[in-house]
């Protein structure tokens, strides 16, 4: 039995929350370092009952957690957790768990017509899209952050949670009101990120119910599910024995809150019949890796994701906890290596990281993710797998382990020292994990002692063993995301085979460590002196003028024991530059940041700062340049040393370093050009701010003009003259320690010879921009895989009486103005929302009507009180110094004064000057011919020429070719093989040559999906373009429209795929694109399935392009040969700029 060193004194308890600042500083100096070790056995169980919380279970089965906590002040974090999510849904219920979550805020037995929302708004509680509830595969969680400074508020908020538990009203009218908002949330998730996540999820959990039960559900269920089905689901699964209520907040009497919970929940009787047992849904393991090449035309860039699944573990004993620490050290050490690789010359990826993640209740995964250049996914994957294999063979060095240990020790030290300032939401979330996943809650004091005791004894061998979990034979799923197809499944398999062979042959060399300097500042500077000092008793601050001209203002606070924050700023920024210099100089921060702004490369500095909590960053804006930092009081010297290095070292770019930075910038620009929302935002800025160079996006053509030497020279000059800067320092400061450090490292920054007189705010040059003087309405049409619509208006309004939008954002932008003493500034107020494309014009009119109403009639007294309450709640815990000017504005705010303000700030009447910019999907060629798939101009024919062999119902093959958005609709029929014979052969003719990029197949459930697909191409051309001539170079197969099963089995396929059960319709199988050019007809052979008696296919989609004429033209037009709306090339793909407006 393993024992750790004995403790010499009992575990330290938490300090008093009201201790004086000096006491806190004293405890900070000796607190963690004097914390004694504990004597524990590895078999010793950790407490099953959570520590530091009133915890219990009512007779009806409800579990409760209640704890008093002072941060944030006069707030309580409440929650109701239900151990039920989307995975328990039946086929006709897909999405119902999420719909119930929406209905809870709509109406209950006591609250109707969104009264709960009105109550939360009236008390200034946070409320909005994605803020108050979430539905996952395994659980549903409702969350409230409410004020408790007025009698009755907490009591009523707990009553709301009690209503959610059993009193949600589910009527036909309620459901119809919420369908629009749920559909808009569904639509919002069908962007590039959502499509990629859904695809990966289906592949990760293939063979389990989790693959088929995404929480958002299906569009068909959202649109058509009857309210009886929703009500039945709610009453079946929402039982108090499956629930827990949580209350953590700034209330003095914990027992009183427990009594409130008993009053609201205790009277609810348990069901007469036992509730159904929540079933387990196993996820099958697999030895062979699964691969996916996902081509997403709107992807932000190329990426590789390696996920290795394993059973979820629970921490029950000290040994389990020690193993979890060793696991964290593994990922920490591996991430250090991955970062260093990303900073090499010609790296395989731009960024890469590793982590462990609990995916669903029975499964967790090790996930390694990288972003890389286009055409670089195969290289990135090889590097990722190679590094983990290197760890398995050679382990980590002692220095790597010590760095990981120091980083983890620093984190737990900070958490321990700030244990009295822990946020209530953080504690609530800990208790949530205890209820939902049995994570132990032992208290921060004991956890700090455990880590301090255990971490020094964890060996490199213990850490390295976790690399085995990253094996490609451990239920591994490898996904590659690309905006255009470059990598194939064969490429990925070849990489896995190559790395495995190298590892088996011990042919991977050890990690090569570089030398790390001992000190950040090689020679201590001569301290400066204080030439002037002023006290500001009104705000408790001290101002000092240093001998080098830098002005310092510091304030001692007791908000957080382990934090000091500071910002240094100087007037003068990018607005002072000419248009010719702007592009190069605006890249200065990017280039310098990647090379290293403190005299060391980022990978070297990372090791130098290991175990220290000190960060410094820079920013160069239009009118100001600044540096900001965050550090522990014990690491203030390190943070100030970084500032000293910033001013005293020059960034000198080397060609190979600049090449990588510019390549990253280029990839980022291409990604922006692919993104419809970026195209929309760029056009909106262009409309609202004219042709101002400052608001223009950087294009590839601009990037080629960037002078990296000039860029770095500009950056160096921005942080050179200390006399131009004012530095504000706030936090747990001990002046007797901090001021000498300030004098040495800030006062020691040398003055600049022949320094230019620092600019004042009155000297600044304003940016050239002008808001349009007339009404402008414009529709930005962008290629989209799935139809989305986003609207921006130049006015403020809150949409709350329509369910056609899910989220609304009202923003104010004043960033184009230089700092002003008068407050006379220009800017814009915008309303942004997403909606159904068909509803955009109607909703724009609704917004304008609301603004006009507010200007002419004014807001109600209730609206003003609600706004004041929300603003006050945000101010109370966000700002610590009372603002007299703000109080005067609040006192003067009435419906009449707000009405006058709207008339003055916004053009009155509002309809005389505004802009409306609407993002819409570019029209799809598919939609142009959606009545039938007969394309006279070239493409796919849905007439008698489309045939299938071995179909059980003659002509049923035609039903599988349908619009992409209908791919999961089975009402129109499907293709099925004859009983006992799963083989199918589908012949697809085209009326002109086509290029096929990918194929999508949606099959049936219960083993009836096809498991293999072979492509047999008749008349396949490899071609090139020669001045208006199309030249067939090689005919791979003779045109044979009458291929039968014997032919199919004997012919060599052009390409073959192992298929997954793609029940969600999210997977695409990439073709070898160069071999699928000039296809006249295509035969798909499905030789086998997953064990069913028949093979069922509900959908076949082909993505690519068709030539306009028939095999004798040069120009190609871009349109779908599969029913996937709006999949068009952009000009950026053909060498031109991105087309914003149709």
C-alpha angles and dihedrals in degrees: 000000000000117000128187126215113293121254116247093209138015121281113284116251128221119277123244114278092225098051114138119261093251090054090052092050090050091050089047091055095052104012107096097023090054093045105120126233121249130232108232139161118227089233093052110121119234116234111283091200113068115253123234098018138095099246130178150127128245123225090255091058102260115140120212136195120191128175135165114230128164099213119117096026117246093359134115126203108213131182143173115204124196120193091221129094141155097298092077092057121114121228093269091046100057104143096013095114088059092045089055089055090055094046092053091070092043104060141341134170092279102027123053137175095024092307089149090059091048091050092051092048093047092057094044095249120157112264135161147096113333092357106096108034143015136192121205133171094275108023148023119217129191117196134190130180105194137172117249100189094104127061114261100016096105091043091053093044091055089049088057090056089048089054090052091054098061114344106068109138114228111187131151090252093050092050094049090053092055100042093083094054093045091048090051090051088050091049092047090056093054093080124113094278093048094049092050093047093048092049093049092046091055091051094045094054100032109153095028133088090245089073090061100041112069107170095238090060127201129316091235093057093044091053100041113021109124119234090242090065092050092047092048091052091049095050093042098054109021100088125146091235087065093049144076131189122213130198121178119162155104098305120127100213114057093179091056089058091049088054090051089054091049091049094052101034104023095070091059106101121223115253118275089235122045112262117250116273112251102244126227116244109204122211111215118231123227133200097205117071119245119225135203130183103194116191111199116176091200096047117135089229145312117307142172125211123190114189124182115189128210137162114287112254131213127214109233105146140034087258090056090050092049090051090052090053091050089050091052090049089053093055091042093053093043091050090053089057094044090052092051091051090052089056096054124108107273094003122196091235140014095231138357135178141173132213144156116244133185101229102177134348097278099033140056127178143204105231127192117186130185136178117211144166121286111276087021102096096100092051091046092051092050092051092048095050092041093056094052089047089051089055091050091051102039107013125211125308120248089251091055091050092047091050092051090047092050092050092051092044090052091052095051091044091055091047091050095048092049095042091119091054097050113137118247091232090058093053092044090053090052090055090047090057090049091055098040102036106013093245108169120249106203101159127261094262094057093039090054090051091048094051093045088051099042106036098068090054098051107107130211089249091058091051097045094055089073089067087076088070089064092064121130087230092059102087089291124183119190120195128186120193120197134166088222128022114264107132122063133201088252090056091053093048090050091054092051091049092048095051093043090051092049091050094047090051092047087236097141113100122225122267113279110225122207127219116264122205116240098222133041092212109043094199124025112242124235107262119247125225139236112255096176136013130190130181121217103197093176091070099019094244135138123214123202132183111210127213092252091055098257113137118218127195118181135178128190113224137173099211095112125012096211103043142087119172127189141177130194119195140176131186117250126070144149095323089072091064128092118244090252092058098038100086096050095043094045087060091054096094092047095049095042093047093054093046095044129269100205099059094271135081112257092246091055094044090051091064093043091056096044110136093012125105102218126124131171127181136175137220133189113196137172097280106010144037120209147169124213133191143186124195147152114261089245090055098046090109091056092049092050090048088058090053090050090052090048091059100037104043127067126224105231112184122221121206096244092048094048091048091061094046092050091047090054090049091049092052090049092053092049089050091052091050090053093050113089092205092055090050088051094048092048092052092046090053091048091052095045099041103029120220096330109152092217092065097042117107116240112253129201089257089056092048091058089059095055114119105208093195091055090044093055092042089056091048091050091051091050090063103035112086113065092191090069094059135087115196123201117196123188132171145063093345127168102198092203089063102028102047095058089050090049091051093049101046104024097029088043093062103112120243120248120249114238090005117190115242107267115252123249124210090260091057095057122115113233124229118255109244139126131191114232114268095211138051113281124188118178137167116212109205117200133173109261133179090214125021114264132166129201127179132199123188128182095236142079120247138134116230107210106137098065132068094199092096130052101200135014127194124196113193138181120209120193097150095114092069124088116233109287134195093202097054090229099139138154128221143117140270113214135191114207128186141150122228147151108302090234091056099049099097093045092051093047088056089048091055093049091049090052092050092047090050092051092049094048103033103020128222122297124259088249091055092052093048091049092050092048090050093050092047092048093050091050091048098047097066099023101056125036102192119072114238113215092197091055091051091053091052092050092049091051096047112112133147088263096050091046090050091052090048091054090050091050102040098038120048108268118249089030095216094069098071128020143108128233119192118182126190111214133172115259110250113270122230085220091060090049089063101027095125088073135352093243109121114188093188093058134292137080125355122213097192132103091301092076105087141165130201121223094017112154093216116043113241094010090122089078090067093066094064105078141124116305093241089057095050093111094044107107096177093092095061135259143233116262132176124230118279113280094009113086096180118114133180119196121192116201119186124195127207090220138017113287138190114224119206102173144353127220124197126185112196137182131275130249095050096309096113115105111256098196135034128192122193116214112186124197114199099012113176131199102202147174136196120248113177101305094332129114111208122194104214103179132008106210097190134013114248106269116166093175101066112158132188093273090052092046094051093048098043121090107240120233087225137355129203135196103222131215124215092268096189093151094052093233101118126091125190112217120224126219086260097202089059096048098062120121096011113177097181136358133209118200115200118199104188100174146004139208095285104292124137090240136023117238126195121185100175142016118187129183121197123199143072138299128210115240098230129037113277096306107081138093103206119071127203119213117235138129127278088184126054095258109127122234100358098152136148118253123219088252088067091056097044101270134101124280115277109231104175130038 
